[in-house]
C-alpha angles and dihedrals in degrees: 000000000000127000088253091059090052092050094048093064094087126101105062119129088249092058103094131141091250092048091051090051092051091045092051091054091049090049092049090052090047092050092049089058092042091054093045092055092049094042091050090053095243091142094157089063093053096088090058088075090068137070116250090261093039121148127218128182136166109199141163119261092240091055093046093048090052093048092246111148096204113124143173088239119025122176124169100188144017087257091059089049091051090051091050093046091049093047093049096044097043107031112021118096120203136139120282112275143165121222128198119195121202121188115183147154092046113193123186106219097186149333114228126218091259090054096257109151118216116202144165127208139170120240140191127188119203122197130199116191120200091237094043103045098175093074131220143219106273098181142342131192148102134298121219107198139182114194128196114209113229129218090248091059095258130114136237127194116249088181138001120183114185109201110193123209097190109107097212120055117207112240088235095069095131100118126077122262 
């Protein structure tokens, strides 16, 4: 989904200033839990933040700007995310590390007639390796999200596209942003 598609979601009767403010707070609470799960290493719980038909992609800015869907990570359903999470947590071998996710500057770009909330945020991902204890920037970029409100008042992601700005991608990009 391009930035234009995200921006064109305004104009529904549900899309008011007050509704956007409430949605932004709900998204910030959602993202705090999302980051906590990933930072704590509970990778197998990560797919639970998405709808059954949820979409997840990590892609380069140049690909995103050109409308090219190719990504480093590309999952078209919660089932694909579960497979990825299981494969990474049970079979991948890489050095011990700690990750810290930061999602900030959340901006609700629209609320569609069906209640879908479109939002953009900035993110950074810091990594600390056991043999390099000072840490480093692992990735920085923007998130383009579509949230589906749930009957219990919570949110689930229909789509999250992480568009990274960092020119070099660490060869250890196996975990979600």
